[in-house]
XYZ file of C-alpha atoms in Angstrom:
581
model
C -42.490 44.621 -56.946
C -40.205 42.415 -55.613
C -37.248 44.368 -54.126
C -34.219 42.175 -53.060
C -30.996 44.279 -50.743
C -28.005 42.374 -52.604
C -24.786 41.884 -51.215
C -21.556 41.594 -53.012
C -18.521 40.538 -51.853
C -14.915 40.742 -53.947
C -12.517 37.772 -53.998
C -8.937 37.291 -55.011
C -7.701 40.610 -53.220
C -4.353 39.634 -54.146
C -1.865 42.151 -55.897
C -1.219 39.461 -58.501
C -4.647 38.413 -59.359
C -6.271 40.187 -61.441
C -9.380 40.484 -62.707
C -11.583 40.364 -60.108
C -13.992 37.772 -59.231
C -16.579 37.980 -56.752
C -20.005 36.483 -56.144
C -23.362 37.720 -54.569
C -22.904 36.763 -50.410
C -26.891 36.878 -49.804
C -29.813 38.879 -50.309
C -33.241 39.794 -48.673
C -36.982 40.638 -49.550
C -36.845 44.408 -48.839
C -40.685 44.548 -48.663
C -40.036 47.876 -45.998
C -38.443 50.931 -47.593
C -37.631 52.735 -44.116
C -33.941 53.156 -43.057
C -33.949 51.298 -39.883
C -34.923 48.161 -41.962
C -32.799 48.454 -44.517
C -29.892 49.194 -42.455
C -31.051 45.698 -40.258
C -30.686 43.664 -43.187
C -27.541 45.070 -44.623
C -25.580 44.032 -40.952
C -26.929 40.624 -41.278
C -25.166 40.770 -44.829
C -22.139 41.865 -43.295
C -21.949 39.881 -40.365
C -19.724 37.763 -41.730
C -17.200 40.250 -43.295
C -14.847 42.631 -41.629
C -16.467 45.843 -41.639
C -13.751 47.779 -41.652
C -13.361 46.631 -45.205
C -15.910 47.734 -46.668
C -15.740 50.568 -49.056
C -18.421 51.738 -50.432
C -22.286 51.458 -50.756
C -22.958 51.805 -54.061
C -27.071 53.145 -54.531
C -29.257 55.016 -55.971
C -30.420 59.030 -54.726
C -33.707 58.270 -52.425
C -33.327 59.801 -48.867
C -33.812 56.430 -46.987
C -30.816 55.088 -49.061
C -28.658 58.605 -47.697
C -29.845 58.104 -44.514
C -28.433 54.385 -44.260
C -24.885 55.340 -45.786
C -24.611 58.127 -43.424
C -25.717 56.107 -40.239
C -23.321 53.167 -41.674
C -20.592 55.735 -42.434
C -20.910 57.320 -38.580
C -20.779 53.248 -37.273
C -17.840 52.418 -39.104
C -15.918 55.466 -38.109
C -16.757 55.090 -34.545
C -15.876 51.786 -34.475
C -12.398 51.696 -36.789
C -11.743 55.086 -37.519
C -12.299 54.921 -41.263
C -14.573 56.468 -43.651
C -16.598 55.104 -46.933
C -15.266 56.216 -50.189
C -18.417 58.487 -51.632
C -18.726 59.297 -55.182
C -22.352 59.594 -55.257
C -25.415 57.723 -55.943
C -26.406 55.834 -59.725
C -25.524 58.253 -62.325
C -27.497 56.201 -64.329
C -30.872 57.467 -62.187
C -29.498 60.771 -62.264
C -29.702 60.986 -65.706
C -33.300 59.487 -65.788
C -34.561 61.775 -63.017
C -33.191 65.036 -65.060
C -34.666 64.182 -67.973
C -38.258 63.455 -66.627
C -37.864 66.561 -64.643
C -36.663 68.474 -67.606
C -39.858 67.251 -69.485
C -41.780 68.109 -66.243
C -40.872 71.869 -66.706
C -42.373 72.315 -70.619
C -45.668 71.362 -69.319
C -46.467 69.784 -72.351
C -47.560 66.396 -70.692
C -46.035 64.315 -73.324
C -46.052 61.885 -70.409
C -49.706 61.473 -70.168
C -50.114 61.323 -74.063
C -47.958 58.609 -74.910
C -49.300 56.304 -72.280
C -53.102 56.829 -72.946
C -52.120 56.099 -76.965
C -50.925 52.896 -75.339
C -53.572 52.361 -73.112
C -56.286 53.340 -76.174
C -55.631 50.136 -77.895
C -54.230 47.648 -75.165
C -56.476 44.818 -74.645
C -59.362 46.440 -77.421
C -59.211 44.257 -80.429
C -62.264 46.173 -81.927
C -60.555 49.296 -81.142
C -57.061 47.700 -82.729
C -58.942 46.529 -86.106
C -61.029 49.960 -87.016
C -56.947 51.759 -85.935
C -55.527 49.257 -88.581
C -58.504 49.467 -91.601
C -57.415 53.541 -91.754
C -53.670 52.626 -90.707
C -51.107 53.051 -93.426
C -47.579 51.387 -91.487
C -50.444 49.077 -89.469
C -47.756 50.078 -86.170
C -49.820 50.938 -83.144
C -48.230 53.190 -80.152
C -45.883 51.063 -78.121
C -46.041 51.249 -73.998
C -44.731 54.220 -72.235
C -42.592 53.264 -69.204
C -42.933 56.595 -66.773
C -39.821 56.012 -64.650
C -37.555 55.433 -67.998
C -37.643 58.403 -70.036
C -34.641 57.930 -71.700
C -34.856 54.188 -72.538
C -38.243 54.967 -74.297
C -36.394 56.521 -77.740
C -38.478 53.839 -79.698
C -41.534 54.633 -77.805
C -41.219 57.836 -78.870
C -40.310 57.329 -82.236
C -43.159 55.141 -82.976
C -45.722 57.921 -81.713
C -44.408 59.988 -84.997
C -44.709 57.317 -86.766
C -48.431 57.133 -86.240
C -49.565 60.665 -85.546
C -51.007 61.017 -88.585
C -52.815 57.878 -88.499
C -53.929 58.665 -84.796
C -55.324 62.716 -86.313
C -57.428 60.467 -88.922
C -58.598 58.211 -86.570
C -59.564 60.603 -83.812
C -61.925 62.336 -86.871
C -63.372 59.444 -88.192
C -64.781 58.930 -84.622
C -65.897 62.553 -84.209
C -67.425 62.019 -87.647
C -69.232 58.784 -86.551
C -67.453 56.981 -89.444
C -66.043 55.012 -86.397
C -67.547 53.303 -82.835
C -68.017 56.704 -80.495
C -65.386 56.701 -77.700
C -66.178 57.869 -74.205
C -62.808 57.248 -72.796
C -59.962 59.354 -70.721
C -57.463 57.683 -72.887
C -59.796 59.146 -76.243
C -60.220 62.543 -74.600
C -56.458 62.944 -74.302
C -55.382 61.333 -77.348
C -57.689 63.475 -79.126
C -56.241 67.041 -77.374
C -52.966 65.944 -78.293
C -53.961 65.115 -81.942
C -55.462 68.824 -82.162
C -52.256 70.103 -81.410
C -50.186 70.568 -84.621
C -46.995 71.643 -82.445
C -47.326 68.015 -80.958
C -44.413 67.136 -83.871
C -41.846 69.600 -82.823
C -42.436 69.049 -78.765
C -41.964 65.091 -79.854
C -38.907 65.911 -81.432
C -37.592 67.712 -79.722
C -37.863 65.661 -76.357
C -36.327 62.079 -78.678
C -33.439 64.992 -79.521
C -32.624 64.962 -76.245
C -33.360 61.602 -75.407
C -30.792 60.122 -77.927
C -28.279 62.925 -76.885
C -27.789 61.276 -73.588
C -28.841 57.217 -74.569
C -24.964 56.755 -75.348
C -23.659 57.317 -72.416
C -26.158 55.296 -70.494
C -25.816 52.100 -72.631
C -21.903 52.946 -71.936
C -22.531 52.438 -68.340
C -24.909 49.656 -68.346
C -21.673 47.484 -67.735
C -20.067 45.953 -64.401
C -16.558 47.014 -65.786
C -14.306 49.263 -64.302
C -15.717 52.697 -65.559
C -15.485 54.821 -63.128
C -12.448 56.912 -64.229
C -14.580 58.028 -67.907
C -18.042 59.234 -66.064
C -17.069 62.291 -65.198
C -15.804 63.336 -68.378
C -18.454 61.600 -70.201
C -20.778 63.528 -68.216
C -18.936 66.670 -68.799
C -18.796 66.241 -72.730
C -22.617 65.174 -72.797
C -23.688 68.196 -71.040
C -21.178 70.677 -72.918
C -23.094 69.383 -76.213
C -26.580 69.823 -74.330
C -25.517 73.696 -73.316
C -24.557 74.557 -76.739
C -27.991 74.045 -77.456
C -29.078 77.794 -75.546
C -25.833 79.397 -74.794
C -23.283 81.337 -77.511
C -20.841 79.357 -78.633
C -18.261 82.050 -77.314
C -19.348 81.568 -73.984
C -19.909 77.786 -73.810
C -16.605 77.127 -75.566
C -15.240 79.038 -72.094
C -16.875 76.263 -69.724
C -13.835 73.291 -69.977
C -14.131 71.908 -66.662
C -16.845 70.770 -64.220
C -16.030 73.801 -61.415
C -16.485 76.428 -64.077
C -19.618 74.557 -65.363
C -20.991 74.362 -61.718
C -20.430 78.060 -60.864
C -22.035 79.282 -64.504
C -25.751 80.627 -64.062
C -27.370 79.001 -66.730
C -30.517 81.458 -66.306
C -28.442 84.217 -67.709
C -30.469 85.476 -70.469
C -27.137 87.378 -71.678
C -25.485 84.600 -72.781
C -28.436 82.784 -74.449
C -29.525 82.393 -77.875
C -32.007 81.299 -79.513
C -32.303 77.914 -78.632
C -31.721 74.730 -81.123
C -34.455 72.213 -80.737
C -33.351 69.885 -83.156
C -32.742 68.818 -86.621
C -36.393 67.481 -87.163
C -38.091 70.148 -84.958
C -36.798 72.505 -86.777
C -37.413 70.864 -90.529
C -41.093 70.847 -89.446
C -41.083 73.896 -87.914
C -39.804 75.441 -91.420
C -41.939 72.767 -93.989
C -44.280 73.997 -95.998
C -47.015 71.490 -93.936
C -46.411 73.862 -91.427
C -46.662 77.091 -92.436
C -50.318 76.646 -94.096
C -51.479 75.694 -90.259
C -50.677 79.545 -89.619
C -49.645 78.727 -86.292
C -48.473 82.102 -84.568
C -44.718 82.990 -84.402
C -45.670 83.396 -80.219
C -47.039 79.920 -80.094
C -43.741 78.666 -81.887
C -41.791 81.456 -79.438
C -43.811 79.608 -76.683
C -42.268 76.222 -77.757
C -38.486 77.277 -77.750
C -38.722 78.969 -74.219
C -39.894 76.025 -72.862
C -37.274 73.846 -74.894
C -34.639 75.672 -73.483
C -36.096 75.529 -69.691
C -35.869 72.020 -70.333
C -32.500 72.070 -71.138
C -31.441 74.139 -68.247
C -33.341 71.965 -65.511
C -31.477 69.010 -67.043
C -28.284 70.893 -66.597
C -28.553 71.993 -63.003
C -30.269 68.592 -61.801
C -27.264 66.680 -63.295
C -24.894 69.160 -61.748
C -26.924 68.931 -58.574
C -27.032 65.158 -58.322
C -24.546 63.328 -60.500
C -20.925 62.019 -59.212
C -19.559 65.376 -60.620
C -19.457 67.252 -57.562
C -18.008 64.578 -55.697
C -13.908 65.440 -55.989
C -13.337 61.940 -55.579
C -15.417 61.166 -58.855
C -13.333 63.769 -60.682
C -10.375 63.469 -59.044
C -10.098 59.154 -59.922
C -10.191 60.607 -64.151
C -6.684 60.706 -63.630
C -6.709 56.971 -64.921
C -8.039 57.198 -67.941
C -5.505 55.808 -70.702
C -6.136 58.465 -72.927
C -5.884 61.453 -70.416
C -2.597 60.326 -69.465
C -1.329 60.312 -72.786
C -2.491 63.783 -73.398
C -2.323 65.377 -70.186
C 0.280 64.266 -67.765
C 0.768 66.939 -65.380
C -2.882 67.701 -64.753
C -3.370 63.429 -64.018
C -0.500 63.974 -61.518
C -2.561 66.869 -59.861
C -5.436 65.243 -60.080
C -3.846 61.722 -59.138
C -2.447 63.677 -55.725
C -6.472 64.754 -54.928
C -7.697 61.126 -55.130
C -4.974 60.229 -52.610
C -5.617 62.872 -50.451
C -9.129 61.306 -50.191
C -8.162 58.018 -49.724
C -5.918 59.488 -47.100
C -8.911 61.603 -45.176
C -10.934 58.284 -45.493
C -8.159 56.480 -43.555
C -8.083 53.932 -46.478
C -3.911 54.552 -46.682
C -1.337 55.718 -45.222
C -0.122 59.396 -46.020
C 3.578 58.128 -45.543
C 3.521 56.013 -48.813
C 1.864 58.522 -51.281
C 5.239 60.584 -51.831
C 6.352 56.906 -53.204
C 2.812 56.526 -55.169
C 3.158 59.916 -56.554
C 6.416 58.989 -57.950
C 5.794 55.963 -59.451
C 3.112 57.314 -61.292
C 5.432 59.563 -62.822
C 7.882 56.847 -63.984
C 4.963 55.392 -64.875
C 3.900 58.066 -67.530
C 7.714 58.016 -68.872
C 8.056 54.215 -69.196
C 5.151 53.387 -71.097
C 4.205 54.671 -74.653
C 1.487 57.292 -75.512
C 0.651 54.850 -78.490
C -0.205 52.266 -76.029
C -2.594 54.170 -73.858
C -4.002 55.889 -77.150
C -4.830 52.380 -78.685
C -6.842 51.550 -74.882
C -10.462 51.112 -76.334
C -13.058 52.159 -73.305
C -16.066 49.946 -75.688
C -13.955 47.035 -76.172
C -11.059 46.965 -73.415
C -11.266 46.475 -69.484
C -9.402 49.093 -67.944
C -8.854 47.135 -64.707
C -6.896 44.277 -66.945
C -4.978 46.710 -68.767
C -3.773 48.655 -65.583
C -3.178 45.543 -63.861
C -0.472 44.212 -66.761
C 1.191 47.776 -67.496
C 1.200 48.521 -63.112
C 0.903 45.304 -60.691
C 4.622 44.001 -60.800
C 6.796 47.419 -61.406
C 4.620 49.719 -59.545
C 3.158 47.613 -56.028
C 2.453 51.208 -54.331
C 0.611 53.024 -56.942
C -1.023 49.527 -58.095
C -2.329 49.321 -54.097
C -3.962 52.814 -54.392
C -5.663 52.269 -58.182
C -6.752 48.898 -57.227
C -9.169 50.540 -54.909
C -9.815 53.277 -57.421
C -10.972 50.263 -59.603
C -12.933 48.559 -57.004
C -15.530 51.363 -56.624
C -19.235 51.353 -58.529
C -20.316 53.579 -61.308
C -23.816 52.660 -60.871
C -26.436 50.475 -60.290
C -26.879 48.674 -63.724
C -26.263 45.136 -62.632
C -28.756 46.306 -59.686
C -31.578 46.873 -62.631
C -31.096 44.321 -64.695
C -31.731 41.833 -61.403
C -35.195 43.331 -61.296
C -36.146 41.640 -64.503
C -34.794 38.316 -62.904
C -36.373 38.966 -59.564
C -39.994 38.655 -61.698
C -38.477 35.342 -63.253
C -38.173 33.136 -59.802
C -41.004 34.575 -58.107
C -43.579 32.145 -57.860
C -46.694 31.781 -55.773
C -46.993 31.419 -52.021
C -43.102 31.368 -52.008
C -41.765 31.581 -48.848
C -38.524 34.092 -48.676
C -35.705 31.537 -48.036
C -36.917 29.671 -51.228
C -37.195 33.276 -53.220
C -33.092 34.001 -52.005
C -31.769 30.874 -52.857
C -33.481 30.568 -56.415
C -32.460 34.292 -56.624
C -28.828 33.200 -55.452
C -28.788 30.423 -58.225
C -29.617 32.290 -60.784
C -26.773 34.491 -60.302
C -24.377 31.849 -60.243
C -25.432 30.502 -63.673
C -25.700 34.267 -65.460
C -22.031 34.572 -63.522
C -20.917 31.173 -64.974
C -22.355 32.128 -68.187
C -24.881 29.553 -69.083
C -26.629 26.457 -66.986
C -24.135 24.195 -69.638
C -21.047 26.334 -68.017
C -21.804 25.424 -64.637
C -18.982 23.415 -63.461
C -19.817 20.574 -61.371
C -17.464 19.889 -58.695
C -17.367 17.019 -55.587
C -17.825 19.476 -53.024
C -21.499 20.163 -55.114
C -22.231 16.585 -54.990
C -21.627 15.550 -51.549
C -23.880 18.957 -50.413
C -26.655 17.279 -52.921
C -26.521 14.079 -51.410
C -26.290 15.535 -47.990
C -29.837 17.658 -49.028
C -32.535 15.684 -47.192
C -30.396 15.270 -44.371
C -30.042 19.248 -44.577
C -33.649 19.700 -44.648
C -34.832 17.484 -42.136
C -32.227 19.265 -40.030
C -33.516 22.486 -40.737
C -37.479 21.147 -40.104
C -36.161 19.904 -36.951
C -34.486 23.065 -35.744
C -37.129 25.651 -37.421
C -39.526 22.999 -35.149
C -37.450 23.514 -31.975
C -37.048 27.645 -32.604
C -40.942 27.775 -32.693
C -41.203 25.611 -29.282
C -38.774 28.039 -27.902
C -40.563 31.028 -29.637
C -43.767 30.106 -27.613
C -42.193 29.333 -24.859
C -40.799 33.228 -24.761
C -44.277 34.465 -25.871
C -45.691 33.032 -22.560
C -42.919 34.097 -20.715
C -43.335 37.849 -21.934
C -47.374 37.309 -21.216
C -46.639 36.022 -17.992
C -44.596 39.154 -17.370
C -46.687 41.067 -18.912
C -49.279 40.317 -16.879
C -47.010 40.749 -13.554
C -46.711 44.187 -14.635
C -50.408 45.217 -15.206
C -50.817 43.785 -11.965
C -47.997 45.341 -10.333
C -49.675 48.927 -11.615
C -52.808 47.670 -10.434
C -51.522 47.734 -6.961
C -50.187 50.974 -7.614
C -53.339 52.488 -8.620
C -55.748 50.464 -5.814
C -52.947 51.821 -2.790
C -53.189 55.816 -4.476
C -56.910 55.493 -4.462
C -57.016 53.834 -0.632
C -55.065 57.520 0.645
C -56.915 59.437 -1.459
C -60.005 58.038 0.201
C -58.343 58.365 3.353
C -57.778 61.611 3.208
C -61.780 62.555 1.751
C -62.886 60.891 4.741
C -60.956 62.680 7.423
C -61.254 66.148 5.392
C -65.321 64.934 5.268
C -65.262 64.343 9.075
C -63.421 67.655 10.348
C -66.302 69.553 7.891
C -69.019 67.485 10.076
C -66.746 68.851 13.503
C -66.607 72.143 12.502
C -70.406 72.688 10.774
C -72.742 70.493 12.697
C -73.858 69.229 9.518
C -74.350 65.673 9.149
C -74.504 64.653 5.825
C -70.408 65.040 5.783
C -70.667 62.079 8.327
C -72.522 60.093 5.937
C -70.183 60.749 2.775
C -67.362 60.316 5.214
C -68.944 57.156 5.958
C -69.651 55.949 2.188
C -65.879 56.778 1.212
C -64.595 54.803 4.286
C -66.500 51.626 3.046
C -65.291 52.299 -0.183
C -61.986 52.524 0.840
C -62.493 49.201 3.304
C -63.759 47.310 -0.351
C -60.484 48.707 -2.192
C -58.609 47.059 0.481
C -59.918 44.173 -0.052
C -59.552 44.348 -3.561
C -55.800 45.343 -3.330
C -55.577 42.099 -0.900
C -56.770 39.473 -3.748
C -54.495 41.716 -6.403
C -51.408 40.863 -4.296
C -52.145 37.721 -3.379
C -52.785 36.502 -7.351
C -49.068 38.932 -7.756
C -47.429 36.802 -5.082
C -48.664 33.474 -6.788
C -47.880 34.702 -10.429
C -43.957 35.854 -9.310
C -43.333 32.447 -7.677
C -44.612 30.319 -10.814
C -42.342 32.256 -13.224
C -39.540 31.930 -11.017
C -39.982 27.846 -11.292
C-alpha cells in the first residue's frame, strides 16, 4: 500500500475572501508507520510555513498518529505559547471501527463467511458455471472488504440474494451431483449454509449498516461540516438506542453528556430488542417456523443483537468528536439551531470561545464584542433564512461569510476558524484510490510526489480540459531540461560530498577503535605489571620457583603488549595527522 503524509495549506486568509482555496504543499512515501518518522516528514512539510499557524492535524485514531499530535502540540506550545485546536480523530473511522467491533461481539463471524463466498468462486470458472446451471438470479457473492463494514451494504445484500442458491449448491456437492470440494472457503460456506438463523444475523447486521451509511456519505465531503457532526452523531445513535432501551427512558437522553453518563448495560431499562424489519418478518414467516428452531436459539440471536448495539454505542461515545467540547461546543453554527434555539447557541457559542481562548488562538479581550455581535446577529437576520440553509445542497462557509464578513468582523474572525477545522479524513481516502493510479514500476519517490501532486491539481481544477494554462507554466516547461540537468548535476555533487563524509566518518571511526585499542593494550600492560610483582613477592616469601617462571612469562607478555601498543600509536599518530589535512 502506498501511504503518502499530505500536506495542505489554506490560501486567501483574507476577511473578504471567501471561499477558501487552498492546494496540497507536498507529500511523502510514508513507507514507516513509527512516530518519530512521521513526525520527520511532517516538519519538512512545514518548514516553509509559520508554525505558529497551524491549527490543527486532522487524522485518523491509531496511537502513532496521537503520539505525533501530542509531541507536535508540546513543540508548538513551547515554542509560541499556543495550542492545536482538537476535536478528535476521523469520525468517519470511528464509525467503521464500532461497527466491525459491534459485529466482533455476536460472534457470528459473518466476516469470515462473506469473504470465503467471495473467495469460493473468484478466479474458478468451473466452479462459477456448475454455481450458475442451479442459479436462479445468475448473481454470485460480491467481495467483502474487512476494514469497510459499513460501505459493504451491497455486499451484504447480495449474500441474501443468493443464500438459497448457495444451500442448493452446497447439497448438490455433498450429493455428488456436483465436482467434490476440499476447500476452507467450501467448509465455511457450507457451516454457514447449515445455519437457518444465517437470514436474521444478515439482516440484522445490513439494518444497522444502512442506519449509519447516511451520515457517512454526508461526510464524505471537504465542505465545512463540522458544526452538524455532533448532532448528526447524536440523532444516529438516539435511533440506534431505541433499538434495546424503553422508549420512556431513551426519550430522556437529549444531549450527548446525559448520553455519555447513561449505562447502557442496565438490564432495567432494556427491552426486548428490535432487530429489524426483515429479521423479524423471517423470524415470524411461516418458512421459519417449520425449521422448529428453538425459542433459546432465537433468544440467543437477540442478546447478541443487542450487545452489538451497545458496543457500537459506547465505542462511538468513546472515540468520536463527541466528547471533545470543542466538537459540541462549534454546533452553535448551525443555521437551523440558531433559528430554533438562540440562547443555548449563545451558551454554547461562549464555550467554543473559551477554547479558542485556552488555545491562545484569540484574545479574551475581544470575545465580550464577539458575544455581542452574535446576538445582533440572531435579531437582524430572519429565522426563514437560516430555516431555508440546506446542509445537502448549501456550503455553510459561503452562507456565513455573506450574512457575517462585512457587519460582524469580530465574530466573522472567530467562525472563520471554526470553519477552517476538519471533520474527517474523506478527501484523505479517496487519495488512496489515486495513490494506486500513478504508481508505476521502479518509480523513484520524487517522480511518485510530483505525479501525485499533479493529479491533485487537475481533480482541484476539475478536469485536465480546466487546467488553465498560464506564462508562468510555460516558461517553467521550457526551462525543464535546464531544471533537470541542474538537478543531475547537484544530486551528482551531493553524492561526491556524501562519500566524501562516509570516509570521513570511517576515518574517524577508525581513530576511535584505535584510540580504545590503546586503552585496552595500556589496562592490560598494569594488569600484567601488577601479576608479575604479586608473582615475584609469592617466589620471596615461599621459596618456590615456579612463581619466578610465571612472573617471568607475564613480564614478556607484557614487554610484547608494549610493543604492540607502540605500532597502535604510531598508526593513531599517522591516521590523526592525515584527517587533519
Amino acid at each position: 500500500t502506498v501511504k503518502l503524509l499530505r500536506i495542505f495549506r489554506v490560501q486567501n486568509l483574507r476577511p473578504d475572501t471567501w471561499p477558501l482555496s487552498g492546494w496540497h504543499l507536498t507529500c511523502w512515501n510514508c513507507s514507516w508507520t513509527r512516530a518519530v518518522a512521521i513526525e520527520e516528514d511532517l516538519k519538512k512539510g512545514i518548514e516553509s510555513l509559520q508554525k505558529a499557524n497551524l491549527l490543527q492535524l486532522s487524522m485518523d485514531g491509531p496511537n502513532v498518529n496521537w503520539k505525533v499530535f501530542e509531541d507536535l502540540q508540546s513543540e508548538i506550545q513551547l515554542e509560541n505559547g499556543k495550542n492545536l485546536l482538537n476535536v478528535g480523530s476521523c469520525g468517519l473511522h470511528v464509525i467503521h471501527g464500532a461497527f466491525r467491533s459491534a459485529m466482533s461481539e455476536t460472534g457470528w463471524d459473518i466476516e469470515t463467511l462473506l469473504t470465503s463466498a467471495y473467495r469460493l468462486f473468484k478466479d474458478s470458472p468451473a466452479r462459477r458455471e456448475d454455481f450458475s446451471s442451479i442459479s436462479t438470479n445468475h448473481l454470485f457473492p460480491l467481495k467483502f472488504v474487512v476494514h469497510r463494514w459499513v460501505d459493504n451494504v451491497r455486499v451484504l445484500e447480495t449474500f441474501l440474494e443468493v443464500l438459497p442458491d448457495l444451500r442448493k449448491y452446497t447439497l448438490f456437492v455433498m450429493e455428488k451431483k456436483l465436482s467434490d470440494l476440499h476447500t476452507k472457503s467450501f467448509d465455511t460456506v457450507k457451516s454457514g449454509c447449515r445455519d437457518f438463523l444465517a437470514e436474521a444475523k444478515l439482516n440484522f447486521a445490513l439494518t444497522l449498516a444502512k442506519q449509519v451509511q447516511p451520515f457517512l456519505t454526508k461526510y464524505q465531503s471537504d465542505s465545512s461540516l463540522l458544526p452538524f457532526l455532533v448532532s448528526d452523531l447524536l440523532e444516529m445513535l438516539k435511533s440506534i438506542i431505541s433499538k434495546f432501551l424503553t422508549a420512556e427512558f431513551a426519550a430522556q437522553l437529549k444531549t450527548c453528556t446525559q448520553l455519555s453518563k447513561v449505562d447502557l448495560r442496565d438490564r432495567s431499562h432494556h427491552k426486548q430488542v428490535d432487530l429489524g424489519f426483515s429479521a423479524e418478518m423471517y423470524l415470524q414467516s411461516a418458512e421459519f417456523r417449520k425449521m422448529k428452531i428453538s425459542d433459546k436459539d432465537v433468544l440467543g440471536i437477540r442478546i447478541s443483537a443487542k450487545v452489538a448495539l451497545i458496543t457500537f454505542t459506547e465505542k462511538v461515545l468513546e472515540k468520536s468528536p463527541m466528547r471533545y467540547p470543542l466538537a459540541r461546543s462549534i454546533s452553535c453554527l448551525d443555521p437551523h439551531f440558531i433559528a430554533q434555539s438562540p440562547d443555548a447557541c449563545k451558551t454554547m457559542l461562549t464555550r467554543m470561545l473559551k477554547s479558542l481562548v485556552d488555545a491562545k488562538r484569540l484574545q479574551g479581550s475581544v470575545c465580550d464584542e464577539i458575544l455581542q455581535q452574535f446576538e445582533h446577529f440572531m435579531r437582524s437576520v430572519l429565522s426563514s433564512e437560516l430555516l431555508q440553509f440546506k446542509p445537502g445542497q448549501d456550503r455553510l462557509d459561503i452562507f456565513l461569510h455573506d450574512k457575517m464578513c462585512t457587519p460582524y468582523p469580530k465574530l466573522w474572525m472567530a467562525v472563520r476558524m471554526a470553519l477552517l477545522l476538519s471533520h474527517g479524513q474523506a478527501t484523505i481516502e479517496r487519495g488512496f484510490s489515486v495513490n494506486k493510479e500513478v504508481v508505476i514500476e521502479n518509480q523513484q519517490t520524487k517522480s511518485l510526489i510530483a505525479r501525485r501532486l499533479i493529479k491533485d491539481h487537475i481533480i482541484q481544477a476539475g478536469g485536465i480540459l480546466q487546467v488553465s494554462i498560464t506564462k508562468q507554466m510555460m516558461i517553467s516547461v521550457r526551462s525543464a531540461r535546464s531544471r533537470y540537468s541542474q538537478y543531475l548535476a547537484d544530486k551528482k555533487e551531493c553524492e561526491v560530498k556524501e562519500r566524501a563524509q562516509m570516509k570521513r566518518k570511517a576515518e574517524l571511526d577508525t581513530i576511535e577503535e584505535l584510540r580504545m585499542k590503546t586503552k585496552r593494550l595500556k589496562s592490560d600492560i598494569d594488569a600484567l605489571h601488577i601479576s608479575v610483582k604479586k608473582y615475584a613477592e609469592k617466589c620471596e616469601t615461599t621459596g618456590d620457583l615456579t612463581y619466578i617462571a610465571k612472573s617471568n612469562s607475564l613480564r614478556r607478555t607484557a614487554d610484547e603488549k608494549k610493543e604492540e601498543l607502540k605500532k597502535v600509536n604510531e598508526e593513531l599518530d599517522a591516521r590523526i595527522e592525515k584527517y587533519k589535512q
